[in-house]
CSV table of C-alpha atoms in Angstrom, one decimal:
chain,number,residue,atom,x,y,z
A,28,MET,CA,0.0,0.0,0.0
A,29,LYS,CA,2.9,2.4,0.8
A,30,LYS,CA,4.2,1.8,-2.7
A,31,ILE,CA,0.9,2.7,-4.3
A,32,PHE,CA,0.8,5.9,-2.1
A,33,ALA,CA,4.3,6.8,-3.3
A,34,LEU,CA,3.3,6.3,-6.9
A,35,LEU,CA,0.2,8.5,-6.6
A,36,THR,CA,2.3,11.2,-4.9
A,37,ALA,CA,5.0,10.9,-7.6
A,38,LEU,CA,2.5,11.2,-10.4
A,39,ILE,CA,1.3,14.5,-9.0
A,40,ILE,CA,4.8,15.9,-8.3
A,41,PHE,CA,6.3,14.6,-11.6
A,42,PRO,CA,3.4,14.7,-14.1
A,43,PHE,CA,5.7,14.7,-17.1
A,44,SER,CA,9.2,13.4,-17.8
A,45,ALA,CA,11.5,13.9,-20.8
A,46,GLN,CA,13.7,11.0,-20.0
A,47,ALA,CA,13.9,7.8,-22.1
A,48,PHE,CA,12.8,4.7,-20.2
A,49,ASP,CA,14.7,1.5,-19.9
A,50,PHE,CA,12.4,-1.1,-18.3
A,51,GLU,CA,13.9,-4.1,-16.6
A,52,GLU,CA,12.3,-7.4,-15.4
A,53,GLY,CA,12.5,-7.6,-11.6
A,54,THR,CA,12.5,-3.8,-11.2
A,55,HIS,CA,9.6,-2.5,-13.3
A,56,TYR,CA,7.7,-5.7,-13.8
A,57,GLU,CA,7.6,-9.4,-13.0
A,58,VAL,CA,6.8,-12.4,-15.2
A,59,VAL,CA,3.9,-14.2,-13.5
A,60,LYS,CA,2.9,-16.6,-16.3
A,61,GLN,CA,4.9,-18.2,-19.1
A,62,THR,CA,2.3,-17.7,-21.9
A,63,ALA,CA,0.9,-14.4,-22.9
A,64,THR,CA,-2.7,-13.8,-24.1
A,65,ALA,CA,-3.3,-13.9,-27.9
A,66,THR,CA,-4.3,-10.2,-28.0
A,67,PRO,CA,-2.9,-7.4,-25.8
A,68,GLU,CA,-4.9,-6.6,-22.7
A,69,VAL,CA,-4.5,-4.9,-19.3
A,70,LYS,CA,-6.3,-6.4,-16.3
A,71,GLU,CA,-6.7,-4.1,-13.3
A,72,PHE,CA,-7.6,-5.9,-10.1
A,73,PHE,CA,-9.4,-3.6,-7.7
A,74,SER,CA,-11.8,-3.2,-4.9
A,75,PHE,CA,-14.4,-0.5,-4.3
A,76,TYR,CA,-13.4,-0.6,-0.7
A,77,CYS,CA,-9.7,0.1,-1.5
A,78,PRO,CA,-8.9,3.9,-1.1
A,79,HIS,CA,-5.8,3.5,-3.3
A,80,CYS,CA,-8.0,2.0,-6.0
A,81,PHE,CA,-10.2,5.1,-5.7
A,82,LYS,CA,-7.2,7.4,-6.1
A,83,PHE,CA,-5.9,5.2,-9.0
A,84,GLU,CA,-9.0,5.7,-11.1
A,85,PRO,CA,-7.8,9.0,-12.8
A,86,LEU,CA,-4.5,7.2,-13.7
A,87,MET,CA,-6.4,4.3,-15.3
A,88,THR,CA,-8.7,6.8,-17.2
A,89,ASN,CA,-5.6,8.5,-18.6
A,90,LEU,CA,-4.0,5.1,-19.5
A,91,LYS,CA,-7.1,4.1,-21.4
A,92,GLN,CA,-6.9,7.3,-23.4
A,93,LYS,CA,-3.2,6.8,-24.3
A,94,LEU,CA,-3.2,3.1,-25.1
A,95,PRO,CA,-3.8,1.9,-28.7
A,96,GLU,CA,-7.5,1.1,-29.3
A,97,GLN,CA,-6.8,-2.6,-29.8
A,98,VAL,CA,-5.5,-2.9,-26.2
A,99,LYS,CA,-8.4,-3.8,-24.0
A,100,ILE,CA,-8.6,-2.8,-20.4
A,101,LYS,CA,-10.5,-5.2,-18.2
A,102,LYS,CA,-11.4,-4.4,-14.6
A,103,VAL,CA,-11.6,-7.3,-12.1
A,104,HIS,CA,-13.2,-6.7,-8.8
A,105,VAL,CA,-11.8,-8.8,-5.9
A,106,ASN,CA,-13.9,-10.4,-3.2
A,107,PHE,CA,-11.4,-10.4,-0.4
A,108,ILE,CA,-12.0,-6.8,0.8
A,109,GLY,CA,-15.3,-5.7,2.3
A,110,LYS,CA,-16.3,-9.0,4.0
A,111,GLU,CA,-19.6,-10.3,2.5
A,112,MET,CA,-20.1,-7.0,0.5
A,113,GLY,CA,-16.9,-7.8,-1.4
A,114,ALA,CA,-18.6,-10.6,-3.3
A,115,GLU,CA,-21.8,-8.6,-3.5
A,116,LEU,CA,-20.0,-5.7,-5.3
A,117,THR,CA,-18.2,-8.1,-7.6
A,118,GLN,CA,-21.7,-9.3,-8.7
A,119,ALA,CA,-22.8,-5.7,-9.0
A,120,TYR,CA,-19.8,-4.8,-11.1
A,121,ALA,CA,-20.4,-7.8,-13.3
A,122,ALA,CA,-24.1,-6.8,-13.8
A,123,ALA,CA,-23.0,-3.2,-14.6
A,124,GLU,CA,-20.7,-4.5,-17.3
A,125,ILE,CA,-23.5,-6.6,-18.8
A,126,LEU,CA,-25.8,-3.6,-18.7
A,127,LYS,CA,-23.1,-1.3,-20.0
A,128,VAL,CA,-23.2,1.1,-17.0
A,129,GLU,CA,-20.0,0.1,-15.4
A,130,ASP,CA,-18.4,3.6,-15.5
A,131,LYS,CA,-21.5,5.2,-14.0
A,132,LEU,CA,-22.0,2.6,-11.3
A,133,SER,CA,-18.3,2.6,-10.4
A,134,SER,CA,-18.3,6.3,-9.9
A,135,LEU,CA,-21.3,6.2,-7.7
A,136,ILE,CA,-20.0,3.3,-5.5
A,137,PHE,CA,-16.5,4.9,-5.1
A,138,ASP,CA,-18.2,8.3,-4.3
A,139,GLN,CA,-20.5,6.8,-1.6
A,140,ILE,CA,-17.8,4.8,0.1
A,141,HIS,CA,-14.8,7.2,-0.1
A,142,THR,CA,-16.3,10.7,-0.5
A,143,GLN,CA,-19.5,10.5,1.4
A,144,ASP,CA,-18.1,7.9,3.8
A,145,LYS,CA,-21.4,6.0,3.7
A,146,ALA,CA,-21.9,2.2,3.9
A,147,ILE,CA,-23.7,0.3,1.1
A,148,ASN,CA,-26.4,-1.8,2.8
A,149,GLY,CA,-26.6,-5.1,1.1
A,150,ARG,CA,-28.5,-5.8,-2.1
A,151,ALA,CA,-31.0,-3.1,-1.4
A,152,GLY,CA,-28.2,-0.5,-1.3
A,153,VAL,CA,-26.8,-1.9,-4.5
A,154,LEU,CA,-30.2,-1.6,-6.2
A,155,GLU,CA,-30.4,2.0,-5.1
A,156,LEU,CA,-27.1,2.7,-6.8
A,157,PHE,CA,-28.2,1.1,-10.0
A,158,GLU,CA,-31.3,3.3,-10.0
A,159,LYS,CA,-29.0,6.4,-9.6
A,160,ALA,CA,-27.1,5.0,-12.6
A,161,GLY,CA,-30.3,5.1,-14.7
A,162,VAL,CA,-31.1,1.4,-14.5
A,163,ASP,CA,-34.7,0.3,-13.6
A,164,LYS,CA,-34.8,-1.6,-10.3
A,165,GLN,CA,-36.4,-4.7,-11.8
A,166,GLU,CA,-33.9,-4.7,-14.7
A,167,ALA,CA,-31.0,-4.5,-12.2
A,168,GLN,CA,-32.5,-7.4,-10.1
A,169,ASN,CA,-32.9,-9.5,-13.2
A,170,ALA,CA,-29.3,-8.8,-14.2
A,171,LEU,CA,-27.9,-9.6,-10.8
A,172,ALA,CA,-29.7,-13.0,-10.8
A,173,SER,CA,-28.8,-13.9,-14.4
A,174,PHE,CA,-26.5,-16.6,-15.5
A,175,PRO,CA,-24.2,-14.3,-17.6
A,176,VAL,CA,-23.6,-12.1,-14.6
A,177,SER,CA,-22.9,-15.0,-12.2
A,178,GLY,CA,-20.5,-16.4,-14.8
A,179,LEU,CA,-18.7,-13.1,-15.1
A,180,ALA,CA,-18.4,-12.8,-11.4
A,181,SER,CA,-17.1,-16.3,-11.1
A,182,GLN,CA,-14.5,-15.6,-13.8
A,183,MET,CA,-13.3,-12.5,-11.8
A,184,LYS,CA,-12.9,-14.8,-8.7
A,185,ARG,CA,-11.0,-17.3,-10.8
A,186,ASP,CA,-8.7,-14.6,-12.2
A,187,THR,CA,-8.0,-13.4,-8.7
A,188,GLU,CA,-6.9,-16.9,-7.7
A,189,THR,CA,-5.1,-17.7,-10.9
A,190,PHE,CA,-2.8,-14.6,-10.5
A,191,ASN,CA,-2.6,-15.0,-6.8
A,192,ILE,CA,-3.8,-11.4,-6.2
A,193,ARG,CA,-3.2,-10.4,-2.6
A,194,GLY,CA,-3.3,-6.6,-2.8
A,195,VAL,CA,-4.9,-4.0,-5.0
A,196,PRO,CA,-4.7,-2.1,-7.3
A,197,THR,CA,-2.7,-4.7,-9.3
A,198,LEU,CA,-2.1,-4.6,-13.0
A,199,ILE,CA,-1.5,-7.7,-15.1
A,200,VAL,CA,-0.5,-7.1,-18.7
A,201,ASN,CA,-1.1,-9.7,-21.5
A,202,GLY,CA,-1.8,-12.3,-18.8
A,203,LYS,CA,1.9,-12.6,-18.2
A,204,TYR,CA,3.4,-9.4,-16.7
A,205,LYS,CA,2.7,-7.8,-13.3
A,206,VAL,CA,3.4,-4.1,-13.1
A,207,ASN,CA,5.6,-3.1,-10.2
A,208,THR,CA,3.9,0.2,-9.5
A,209,GLY,CA,6.4,1.2,-6.8
A,210,SER,CA,9.1,1.6,-9.4
A,211,ILE,CA,7.3,4.3,-11.4
A,212,ARG,CA,8.0,8.0,-10.9
A,213,SER,CA,5.6,9.7,-13.3
A,214,ASN,CA,2.4,9.4,-15.2
A,215,GLU,CA,4.4,9.3,-18.5
A,216,GLU,CA,6.5,6.5,-17.2
A,217,PHE,CA,3.4,4.6,-16.1
A,218,VAL,CA,1.8,4.8,-19.6
A,219,ALA,CA,5.2,4.0,-21.2
A,220,LEU,CA,5.7,0.9,-19.1
A,221,VAL,CA,2.2,-0.5,-19.7
A,222,THR,CA,2.5,0.2,-23.4
A,223,PHE,CA,5.9,-1.5,-23.5
A,224,LEU,CA,4.5,-4.6,-21.8
A,225,THR,CA,1.5,-4.8,-24.1
A,226,GLN,CA,4.0,-4.9,-27.0
A,227,LYS,CA,6.5,-7.3,-25.5
A,228,LYS,CA,6.9,-10.5,-27.4
A,229,ASN,CA,8.9,-12.6,-24.9
C-alpha cells in the first residue's frame, strides 16, 4: 500500500518526464505466467473498498486514453476486501458490465464509500445505486440474478486466484506481466511501461 501511495504522490509531483525509459524485469515488472494472451490486454484488479484504487481511477482513465485502441482494459473486482459485501460488489460490477453502465456505477460506488463515507447496505443498497445510474430496479434485479452475470463474477474470482492477487490495485498485462507500480516515478513512465509490456513478445 505504501508503494501505491508513493506512486500516486509521484504522479502529482512529476506529471511529465522527458527521460527515455529502460524497463527491466524484476524492477519495473515481474513475469507471473509463461504464456501471454493472444491479444494485448490490461487487467486491473481492484476493490471498491480500497482507497488506493479510488485514487488510482484517474490514472487508469488516462492510461485508457493513451493506449492503442486494440489494447483492451479489463477491470476485475476482488472479493477479499469488504467481507460479504466484497462478493456482492463483484456481482454488482459484473451486472453493470452486462448492462453497460460500469463507469456510472463505479463512480457512484466509489463516491459513496470514499467521498460520502457511507456504507452500502446489502443488495438493497446496490439496487439504489443502479437506479441512480439510470437502471430500472427490476432490470437490475434480473441482471444480478442472471447466468451471464454469475458467470462473469465467477471468472473474476478465478482470475484473482489464478494470478494470486493479494493486494490492490494490481495490473496484469497480457496475462503474463505484473506491473511493479512502486518503481514508477511519473504518469508518463506509467503509460510507457504498460505500453511496453502490451507490445513485449517474450
